């Protein structure tokens, strides 16, 4: 299937200077993929020209006259900027002209707009932000990462369904394992919401493995880690901060004397492959899950390579039919719940 | 001042095999410090004998006939094991025979027992677990790390006071900066509890710097990071998990061929000093803050060196008079609040 991805070309800290070159790299890597760059025509054309690229059948520009600022209030952006690059990119998914949309813009505005334009899938109360994080043996899907500060047990359960669908689609797993993030593995731990969510997950057809703790995320104990958006966001950002600190310390240790700098030169191939394996840019794409369309959020400060990986994520989601998987799982759950209700 | 530390010799996964050698190392490092080893006399004596050590004026054994299991329900331990090594160690702080107590036992039981025996300081609703975490430029104090799953705004504010006192005592700072862990730096972010806590912290005499995010913990943006126990616990454990994964990957990269193993040999001094700087054992001690006595919790799985660092932390707290600092700050706050109330 030929996939078309719409790109909010103006989003992120660097706008077209990052989104356009990333789109060009993406087109080069995938000869069967089309891209629509959405935003200020002049700015996009200027950037294409600077990169010696031109529009064509696989690369279109869709003009949008407004830009959502990185610090703009989500509700104001939604209300006032109907011709923003962000909104128009999402519109293209809604109309079927694109199979997925990628934006590095303001997360709150992206979530509010995507939810308003695309609506949620049947059975899903609110969308969640999900990310594949590296583990010892592969990746694990963690959600929610900040869209929902306070969650009901039902929402946490729905996150489990959505995460399992994403994990299953991206990692080609049959029955991905699901864990509930808590502060202890015992059933008695955690607050009331978490305890009730555990009951719902246990009773579901998901491959639920019970509570997991923060360290289980990177151990890869389960394929999907479910949590509320406050906890998930803090855990993710704390991890990012720690990874950055460790990299700085490693750099510092290798540059403290001319002798150590020499050792660093010798060890360079090893250090580079270490850096590659822990390169956060490879895990830049965050999926807005639970919507009737594929929307991937890139980090606002992402560089070309980071944004490129977000595009890759959108493509993989579109190809693997993740939306269909969520709908199917939710429908199965409804059938199973009904059958269970009839039995009792 | 001559400090005496009581040690729950039976606590932790390894009991006397870790606590006793750590105590011996601790006594050797501090000629003006005394230690009371609390637990089964026979087991402690056997371990001392194996280490060619004997009791004396600086090293006493205090027999306690019971041991709290690592998975024992806190309330049962509190109710049924009145002669446990954990409880008796805390009793010694209560009676003034020890200035601080260290245990690697069951966190829940330790918290419940310490709270029951010692009671909380004036103005403090519930104790919190605080830890000094490494940052780019030093350490930052993070609390709560798991004692309080649900927190009121007032409790978060009290955590700020306690954290500032600990940070001020251990790092000899005059007015440590305090941040509130949130999912964005803007005032509008977060749930109602966090927003109200921010108002309380703003109105207080603390050096409050507003919201901070997960990555700010390791950046060292502020000296004290305040959060509820659920979020704090997950953030801490996620960090531990990530650090472990990165170490494993680094090891793996340096051992993938005989050539790389050779490079590792050459780079060994650098790698060792990197490992030393990120050695979690150096940050093993967690303080149970807000009690009328100093209690430090060591990780249950800590080895001799890890437990030794928990003893060091207890000693530093006792020497720096952290309890006095908390009481003083809380008293100042009461005076300031009264004055503010009178002005309005």
XYZ file of C-alpha atoms in Angstrom:
688
model
C 0.000 0.000 0.000
C 1.238 3.445 -0.929
C 1.344 5.551 2.212
C 1.013 9.341 2.385
C 2.230 11.191 5.461
C 1.207 14.777 6.200
C 3.815 16.834 8.013
C 3.204 19.926 10.131
C 6.195 21.658 8.567
C 6.069 24.684 10.878
C 5.978 22.779 14.202
C 8.839 22.429 16.659
C 11.610 24.736 17.789
C 13.292 24.721 14.372
C 10.273 24.525 12.007
C 11.045 24.000 8.313
C 14.812 23.827 8.947
C 14.265 20.439 10.553
C 10.978 19.152 9.127
C 11.846 19.716 5.445
C 15.279 18.013 5.408
C 13.854 15.154 7.488
C 11.023 14.769 4.948
C 13.560 14.642 2.098
C 15.571 11.931 3.876
C 12.333 10.025 4.532
C 11.293 10.170 0.851
C 14.706 8.916 -0.178
C 14.515 5.988 2.252
C 11.021 4.919 1.154
C 10.374 5.004 -2.616
C 6.724 4.021 -2.083
C 5.862 6.840 0.325
C 4.409 10.301 -0.377
C 4.713 13.388 1.764
C 2.569 16.511 2.100
C 4.385 19.426 3.710
C 1.804 21.636 5.398
C 2.571 25.257 6.311
C 3.597 28.640 4.944
C 4.243 28.013 1.252
C 7.020 30.612 0.986
C 8.946 29.275 3.968
C 8.693 25.679 2.776
C 9.677 26.577 -0.795
C 12.671 28.561 0.439
C 13.841 25.614 2.535
C 13.346 23.180 -0.356
C 15.325 25.502 -2.611
C 18.133 25.721 -0.076
C 18.223 21.903 -0.096
C 18.156 21.785 -3.929
C 14.834 19.955 -3.841
C 11.595 20.573 -5.698
C 8.007 19.473 -5.335
C 6.774 16.578 -7.461
C 4.235 13.770 -7.446
C 5.680 12.329 -4.194
C 6.282 15.660 -2.452
C 3.486 18.201 -2.257
C 3.117 21.503 -0.413
C -0.223 22.271 1.183
C -0.355 25.934 2.174
C -1.648 26.795 5.644
C -1.597 30.434 6.658
C -1.222 30.126 10.449
C 1.297 28.683 12.891
C 0.575 27.462 16.419
C 3.199 28.849 18.799
C 5.068 26.384 21.049
C 3.683 28.094 24.167
C 0.168 28.815 22.880
C -2.774 27.738 25.053
C -4.225 24.564 23.449
C -7.833 25.753 23.624
C -6.972 29.103 22.014
C -5.041 27.411 19.214
C -8.005 25.101 18.642
C -10.522 27.957 18.614
C -8.649 30.662 16.728
C -6.227 28.973 14.339
C -8.371 26.980 11.964
C -5.814 27.337 9.187
C -2.744 26.393 11.216
C -0.196 23.990 9.744
C -0.965 21.666 12.657
C -4.712 21.628 12.153
C -4.530 21.305 8.362
C -2.104 18.348 8.640
C -4.620 16.595 10.861
C -7.479 17.560 8.505
C -5.652 15.689 5.739
C -5.749 12.519 7.856
C -9.423 13.064 8.587
C -10.243 13.491 4.885
C -8.231 10.411 3.967
C -5.688 12.334 1.891
C -2.979 11.251 4.337
C -2.616 7.994 6.294
C -0.766 9.574 9.173
C 0.347 12.967 10.408
C 3.532 14.032 12.201
C 4.047 17.245 14.170
C 6.784 18.576 16.437
C 4.449 21.332 17.642
C 2.966 22.199 21.004
C 1.838 18.878 22.567
C -1.269 20.269 24.249
C -2.499 21.978 21.085
C -1.748 18.892 18.987
C -3.682 16.656 21.376
C -6.651 19.050 21.625
C -6.803 19.593 17.858
C -6.345 15.914 16.959
C -9.050 14.932 19.407
C -11.411 17.597 18.087
C -10.842 16.832 14.403
C -10.444 13.051 14.444
C -12.511 12.064 17.517
C -11.710 8.991 19.621
C -12.174 5.371 18.591
C -15.240 3.454 19.795
C -14.853 2.571 23.486
C -11.981 4.980 24.134
C -12.706 7.865 26.544
C -9.571 9.903 25.992
C -6.493 9.522 23.828
C -3.124 8.820 25.408
C 0.481 9.519 24.471
C 2.501 6.332 23.998
C 6.155 5.803 23.333
C 8.348 2.822 22.602
C 11.262 2.919 25.058
C 14.453 0.881 24.780
C 14.854 -2.076 27.130
C 17.580 -4.629 27.686
C 16.101 -6.898 25.020
C 14.089 -4.651 22.687
C 11.467 -2.016 23.327
C 8.506 -1.571 25.609
C 5.470 0.611 25.038
C 4.757 3.059 27.880
C 1.541 5.088 28.170
C 0.177 7.599 29.123
C 3.084 10.022 29.005
C 1.314 13.258 29.799
C -2.051 13.652 28.068
C -4.125 12.661 31.110
C -3.049 13.976 34.497
C -5.850 12.294 36.426
C -7.097 8.940 35.173
C -10.006 6.696 36.052
C -9.461 2.918 36.384
C -11.404 2.489 33.115
C -9.039 4.828 31.310
C -5.996 2.936 32.588
C -7.614 -0.242 31.317
C -8.181 1.379 27.898
C -4.521 2.438 27.859
C -3.710 -1.248 28.304
C -5.782 -2.117 25.253
C -4.259 0.668 23.149
C -0.700 -0.083 24.252
C -1.133 -3.782 23.514
C -2.426 -2.932 20.020
C 0.518 -0.612 19.328
C 3.062 -3.070 20.683
C 1.471 -5.903 18.764
C 1.457 -3.852 15.536
C 4.987 -2.448 15.784
C 6.697 -5.521 17.229
C 4.568 -8.147 15.467
C 3.625 -9.838 18.732
C 0.590 -11.995 19.158
C -0.279 -11.358 22.783
C 1.993 -8.669 24.203
C 2.298 -8.741 28.003
C 0.833 -5.805 29.922
C 1.916 -4.461 33.327
C 0.472 -1.766 35.573
C 3.003 0.736 36.908
C 2.928 0.770 40.702
C 5.235 1.273 43.672
C 5.422 -2.403 44.563
C 4.574 -5.685 42.918
C 2.108 -6.731 45.647
C -1.618 -6.333 44.995
C -2.097 -4.191 48.113
C 0.203 -1.412 46.901
C -0.784 1.845 45.251
C -3.788 4.113 45.398
C -7.424 3.181 44.829
C -7.388 4.033 41.109
C -4.458 1.715 40.445
C -5.989 -1.091 42.503
C -9.284 -0.878 40.611
C -7.483 -0.683 37.276
C -5.634 -3.890 38.186
C -8.978 -5.636 38.722
C -10.249 -4.500 35.306
C -7.037 -5.577 33.579
C -7.091 -8.945 35.363
C -10.657 -9.589 34.227
C -9.867 -8.606 30.614
C -8.588 -10.783 27.791
C -5.287 -8.873 27.796
C -2.127 -10.757 28.680
C -1.954 -8.921 32.025
C 0.992 -9.696 34.282
C 0.088 -7.568 37.314
C 1.955 -4.685 38.867
C 5.370 -3.608 37.675
C 7.749 -1.021 39.152
C 9.717 1.837 37.611
C 12.810 -0.280 36.997
C 10.750 -2.839 35.071
C 10.315 -0.298 32.238
C 13.953 -0.685 31.173
C 14.245 -4.303 32.261
C 11.609 -5.106 29.673
C 9.619 -7.171 32.181
C 6.460 -6.579 30.121
C 5.783 -5.321 26.579
C 3.338 -2.625 27.674
C 3.557 -0.456 30.801
C 0.326 1.333 31.778
C 0.305 4.462 33.975
C -1.404 7.834 34.356
C 0.015 10.759 32.406
C 1.537 12.529 35.386
C 3.579 9.543 36.552
C 4.511 8.548 33.011
C 5.661 12.024 32.079
C 7.817 12.394 35.178
C 9.336 8.917 34.758
C 10.158 9.563 31.104
C 11.681 12.978 31.718
C 13.632 11.775 34.756
C 15.062 9.011 32.569
C 15.970 11.489 29.838
C 17.673 13.702 32.417
C 19.633 10.799 33.862
C 20.719 9.543 30.432
C 21.964 13.022 29.600
C 23.860 13.291 32.870
C 25.526 9.902 32.423
C 26.593 10.793 28.888
C 28.075 14.058 30.157
C 29.929 12.266 32.948
C 31.291 9.670 30.522
C 32.450 12.459 28.199
C 33.984 14.285 31.137
C 35.850 11.179 32.324
C 37.295 10.621 28.844
C 38.568 14.190 28.525
C 40.191 14.884 31.866
C 43.775 14.548 30.634
C 45.648 14.257 27.343
C 46.215 10.579 28.173
C 42.501 9.959 28.667
C 41.717 11.817 25.442
C 44.093 9.439 23.696
C 42.284 6.472 25.228
C 38.987 7.993 24.040
C 40.358 8.067 20.496
C 41.253 4.382 20.703
C 37.884 3.538 22.257
C 35.956 5.747 19.799
C 34.317 2.921 17.765
C 33.020 1.349 20.978
C 31.844 4.681 22.392
C 30.091 5.544 19.141
C 28.196 2.278 18.988
C 27.253 2.765 22.652
C 25.999 6.256 21.808
C 24.048 4.908 18.867
C 22.310 2.282 20.990
C 21.228 4.852 23.577
C 20.511 7.645 21.080
C 17.200 9.142 22.210
C 16.558 10.401 18.683
C 15.827 6.820 17.653
C 12.959 6.812 20.160
C 11.685 10.285 19.345
C 8.218 9.452 18.012
C 5.331 9.495 20.478
C 1.984 8.171 19.285
C -1.292 9.901 20.108
C -3.290 6.713 20.567
C -7.036 6.186 20.680
C -7.911 8.586 17.841
C -9.592 7.758 14.548
C -6.369 8.479 12.738
C -2.619 8.165 13.212
C -0.879 11.155 14.761
C 2.746 11.052 15.843
C 4.334 13.746 17.982
C 8.007 14.542 17.640
C 9.940 16.226 20.438
C 9.833 20.000 19.884
C 13.603 20.271 20.007
C 14.241 17.279 17.724
C 16.867 17.623 15.021
C 16.618 16.249 11.493
C 17.427 12.686 12.502
C 15.027 12.767 15.464
C 12.185 14.057 13.287
C 13.054 11.447 10.680
C 12.540 8.688 13.242
C 9.131 10.157 14.152
C 8.226 9.904 10.443
C 9.388 6.275 10.435
C 7.164 5.560 13.407
C 4.136 7.076 11.664
C 4.847 5.000 8.568
C 5.157 1.777 10.553
C 1.892 2.495 12.354
C 0.095 3.177 9.077
C 1.483 0.013 7.492
C 0.704 -2.235 10.448
C -2.892 -1.065 10.827
C -2.682 -0.186 14.489
C -6.083 1.578 14.499
C -7.745 -1.561 13.210
C -6.035 -3.559 15.957
C -7.325 -1.225 18.695
C -10.878 -1.258 17.302
C -10.771 -5.038 16.988
C -9.489 -5.516 20.541
C -12.078 -3.111 21.957
C -14.843 -4.908 20.014
C -13.593 -8.291 21.309
C -13.673 -6.887 24.814
C -17.234 -5.725 24.389
C -18.248 -9.190 23.165
C -16.339 -10.895 25.981
C -17.814 -8.540 28.601
C -21.310 -9.187 27.278
C -20.757 -12.963 27.305
C -19.397 -12.762 30.850
C -22.376 -10.654 31.917
C -24.774 -13.188 30.382
C -23.057 -16.099 32.155
C -23.533 -14.485 35.559
C 29.967 15.380 69.900
C 30.309 11.618 70.214
C 27.643 9.982 68.074
C 26.093 6.569 68.646
C 24.324 4.802 65.790
C 21.992 1.866 66.358
C 21.931 -0.699 63.581
C 19.145 -3.142 62.774
C 21.672 -5.929 62.239
C 19.083 -8.444 60.987
C 17.468 -6.226 58.315
C 17.964 -6.525 54.559
C 18.384 -9.454 52.216
C 21.765 -10.395 53.672
C 21.287 -9.532 57.383
C 24.390 -9.744 59.582
C 26.628 -10.717 56.645
C 26.298 -7.158 55.358
C 25.396 -5.061 58.397
C 28.201 -6.322 60.661
C 31.131 -5.846 58.235
C 29.716 -2.445 57.242
C 29.559 -1.481 60.921
C 33.195 -2.539 61.407
C 34.283 -0.423 58.425
C 32.255 2.483 59.781
C 33.882 2.244 63.239
C 37.295 2.181 61.636
C 36.545 5.287 59.560
C 35.206 7.302 62.527
C 37.159 6.969 65.758
C 34.632 9.137 67.628
C 31.575 7.070 66.728
C 29.917 4.228 68.643
C 27.734 1.484 67.245
C 25.040 -0.700 68.785
C 24.299 -3.835 66.769
C 20.705 -4.861 67.463
C 19.486 -8.402 66.747
C 19.979 -12.072 67.546
C 23.032 -12.143 69.822
C 24.276 -15.506 68.537
C 24.090 -14.524 64.881
C 25.866 -11.210 65.488
C 28.559 -12.807 67.626
C 29.180 -15.489 65.016
C 29.570 -12.853 62.309
C 31.905 -10.762 64.491
C 33.982 -13.852 65.189
C 34.190 -14.667 61.496
C 35.488 -11.119 60.982
C 37.984 -11.455 63.865
C 36.232 -8.638 65.715
C 35.020 -8.398 69.293
C 32.662 -6.168 71.219
C 34.149 -3.317 73.231
C 33.298 0.168 74.509
C 32.615 1.434 70.939
C 30.832 -1.682 69.677
C 27.949 -3.137 71.664
C 25.444 -5.870 70.950
C 21.851 -5.318 72.037
C 19.943 -8.590 71.852
C 16.510 -8.561 70.183
C 14.704 -11.871 69.860
C 12.598 -11.233 66.743
C 13.208 -10.404 63.086
C 10.806 -8.577 60.753
C 10.615 -10.439 57.435
C 11.217 -8.470 54.233
C 7.690 -9.230 53.007
C 5.883 -8.927 56.345
C 2.800 -6.695 56.493
C 3.856 -3.446 58.227
C 0.900 -3.358 60.612
C 1.452 -6.981 61.695
C 5.144 -6.352 62.305
C 4.225 -3.305 64.377
C 1.612 -5.171 66.398
C 3.248 -8.541 66.922
C 7.008 -8.062 66.929
C 7.727 -5.773 69.840
C 11.173 -7.271 70.306
C 12.252 -7.143 66.679
C 15.729 -5.892 65.817
C 14.052 -3.104 63.831
C 11.826 -1.917 66.646
C 14.523 -2.124 69.317
C 16.968 -0.114 67.159
C 14.351 2.623 66.910
C 13.613 2.360 70.649
C 17.279 3.185 71.294
C 16.849 6.459 69.360
C 13.673 7.227 71.274
C 15.389 6.639 74.639
C 18.370 8.752 73.638
C 20.850 5.852 73.772
C 21.460 6.311 70.039
C 21.479 9.482 67.920
C 20.371 7.743 64.749
C 19.238 4.341 63.548
C 19.915 2.533 60.277
C 17.953 -0.404 58.876
C 17.922 -2.272 55.567
C 14.655 -3.951 56.529
C 11.149 -3.858 55.084
C 10.435 -0.183 54.230
C 6.760 -0.274 55.162
C 7.423 -1.864 58.552
C 10.298 0.522 59.247
C 8.134 3.547 58.431
C 5.158 2.301 60.475
C 7.328 1.380 63.462
C 9.422 4.571 63.378
C 6.286 6.666 63.170
C 4.649 4.790 66.046
C 7.687 4.860 68.315
C 9.166 8.279 67.560
C 6.063 10.275 66.485
C 6.228 13.135 63.987
C 7.760 16.548 64.593
C 5.489 19.500 65.434
C 3.652 20.655 62.313
C 4.404 17.540 60.271
C 1.408 15.365 59.302
C 3.243 12.364 57.935
C 6.899 11.450 57.499
C 8.413 11.206 54.032
C 11.262 9.275 52.474
C 13.983 11.533 51.113
C 17.104 10.755 49.173
C 20.055 12.740 47.916
C 20.416 12.003 44.197
C 23.453 12.816 42.077
C 23.155 15.765 39.684
C 25.500 17.311 37.150
C 26.944 19.601 39.825
C 26.376 17.866 43.164
C 23.301 16.345 44.730
C 19.632 17.170 45.000
C 17.209 16.057 47.672
C 14.069 14.352 46.331
C 11.029 13.532 48.482
C 8.665 11.735 48.960
C 9.931 8.497 47.457
C 7.151 6.146 48.433
C 5.844 6.653 51.970
C 2.766 8.640 50.913
C 0.866 7.491 47.849
C -1.769 10.227 48.005
C -0.714 13.620 49.331
C -2.549 16.786 50.287
C -1.165 20.187 49.202
C -0.231 20.811 52.876
C 1.813 17.614 52.976
C 3.679 18.545 49.796
C 4.427 21.898 51.389
C 5.738 20.148 54.518
C 7.928 17.953 52.303
C 9.395 21.197 50.982
C 10.242 22.317 54.501
C 11.756 18.953 55.429
C 13.711 18.637 52.203
C 15.099 22.142 52.563
C 16.214 21.339 56.113
C 17.937 18.120 55.022
C 19.596 19.751 52.033
C 20.680 22.700 54.153
C 22.108 20.369 56.822
C 23.922 17.948 54.538
C 25.154 20.441 51.946
C 25.682 23.383 54.312
C 23.459 25.685 52.260
C 21.786 28.746 53.672
C 18.630 28.860 51.594
C 18.380 25.781 49.385
C 16.147 26.228 46.348
C 12.934 24.199 46.233
C 11.022 23.008 43.148
C 7.695 21.224 42.756
C 7.750 18.222 40.426
C 5.208 18.688 37.656
C 4.685 17.848 33.999
C 5.436 21.344 32.737
C 7.003 24.483 34.118
C 3.883 26.616 33.548
C 1.634 27.385 36.520
C -1.427 25.951 34.764
C 0.020 22.442 34.513
C -0.657 19.494 36.761
C -3.547 18.351 38.923
C -5.354 20.337 41.613
C -3.184 19.056 44.462
C 0.008 20.190 42.757
C -1.464 23.585 41.868
C -2.558 24.217 45.460
C 0.783 23.028 46.796
C 2.500 25.541 44.508
C 0.435 28.331 46.065
C 1.413 27.241 49.577
C 5.084 27.000 48.660
C 4.988 30.395 46.937
C 3.496 32.026 50.017
C 6.056 30.404 52.338
C 9.492 31.643 53.343
C 11.125 28.795 51.430
C 13.318 29.651 48.467
C 10.661 28.285 46.086
C 11.467 28.317 42.370
C 8.178 27.010 40.971
C 7.508 23.878 38.955
C 10.286 21.613 37.761
C 10.098 18.597 35.451
C 11.524 15.098 35.679
C 14.738 15.970 33.854
C 15.411 18.810 36.313
C 16.134 16.215 39.026
C 19.448 15.254 37.417
C 20.114 18.683 35.949
C 20.270 19.983 39.495
C 17.939 22.888 38.660
C 16.922 23.100 42.320
C 18.343 21.704 45.573
C 15.083 20.115 46.693
C 12.483 18.409 44.489
C 9.063 17.897 46.075
C 6.587 15.249 44.855
C 4.081 12.689 46.097
C 5.365 9.247 47.017
C 3.893 7.457 44.011
C 5.498 9.739 41.437
C 8.771 9.923 43.353
C 9.035 6.166 43.740
C 8.372 5.510 40.062
C 10.817 8.229 38.952
C 13.550 6.889 41.230
C 13.086 3.266 40.208
C 12.824 4.139 36.509
C 16.140 5.982 36.878
C 17.731 3.021 38.638
C 16.495 0.727 35.887
C 17.844 2.988 33.159
C 21.234 3.366 34.862
C 21.495 -0.405 35.109
C 20.569 -0.860 31.456
C 23.113 1.709 30.298
C 25.851 0.066 32.355
C 24.977 -3.313 30.857
C 25.013 -1.891 27.333
C 28.379 -0.221 27.947
C 29.759 -3.524 29.274
C 28.292 -5.352 26.308
C 29.828 -2.900 23.817
C 33.253 -3.316 25.402
C 33.144 -7.108 25.262
C 31.854 -7.878 21.782
C 35.218 -8.886 20.326
C 38.739 -9.652 21.560
C 39.801 -6.307 20.096
C 37.145 -4.433 22.057
C 38.098 -6.341 25.205
C 41.641 -5.115 24.686
C 40.380 -1.553 24.346
C 38.401 -2.026 27.566
C 41.637 -3.013 29.342
C 43.311 0.171 28.131
C 40.279 2.264 29.068
C 39.833 0.533 32.439
C 40.967 3.445 34.662
C 38.493 5.761 32.910
C 35.684 3.221 33.042
C 36.337 2.580 36.723
C 36.205 6.243 37.643
C 33.005 6.568 35.582
C 31.575 3.618 37.482
C 32.596 5.146 40.782
C 30.862 8.451 39.982
C 27.614 6.721 39.075
C 27.834 4.041 41.757
C 24.344 3.880 43.268
C 25.802 2.472 46.483
C 27.120 5.938 47.266
C 23.518 7.207 47.258
C 22.050 4.264 49.132
C 20.815 6.017 52.273
C 17.214 7.224 52.317
C 16.113 9.406 55.223
C 12.786 8.945 56.960
C 12.135 12.641 57.505
C 9.647 14.366 59.786
C 10.125 12.059 62.782
C 11.392 12.991 66.248
C 14.558 11.019 65.583
C 16.924 10.162 62.767
C 16.133 6.979 60.848
C 17.952 6.027 57.670
C 16.778 3.258 55.382
C 19.279 1.267 53.358
C 18.240 -0.603 50.229
C 17.305 -4.173 51.190
C 19.737 -5.638 48.686
C 22.618 -3.310 49.593
C 26.077 -4.817 49.950
C 28.658 -3.893 52.591
C 29.689 -0.676 50.850
C 26.089 0.375 50.204
C 25.136 -0.166 53.830
C 28.279 1.676 54.894
C 27.139 4.750 52.947
C 23.737 4.589 54.675
C 25.616 4.665 58.009
C 27.586 7.686 56.784
C 24.353 9.453 55.914
C 22.919 8.799 59.389
C 26.097 10.135 60.978
C 26.042 13.297 58.893
C 22.404 13.906 59.743
C 23.085 13.459 63.447
C 26.095 15.774 63.329
C 24.369 18.507 61.347
C 21.268 18.624 63.533
C 18.744 18.176 60.769
C 15.839 17.631 63.209
C 16.545 20.951 64.838
C 16.564 22.609 61.434
C 13.147 21.179 60.513
C 11.632 22.186 63.868
C 13.137 25.663 63.568
C 11.851 26.147 59.998
C 8.380 24.893 60.923
C 8.315 27.233 63.948
C 9.410 30.158 61.739
C 6.612 29.286 59.349
C 4.067 29.275 62.127
C 5.281 32.730 63.267
C 5.272 34.041 59.675
C 1.816 32.605 58.974
C 0.475 34.167 62.181
C 2.005 37.554 61.315
C 0.575 37.328 57.791
C -2.841 36.421 59.182
C -2.699 39.370 61.592
C -1.769 41.770 58.773
C -4.798 40.805 56.687
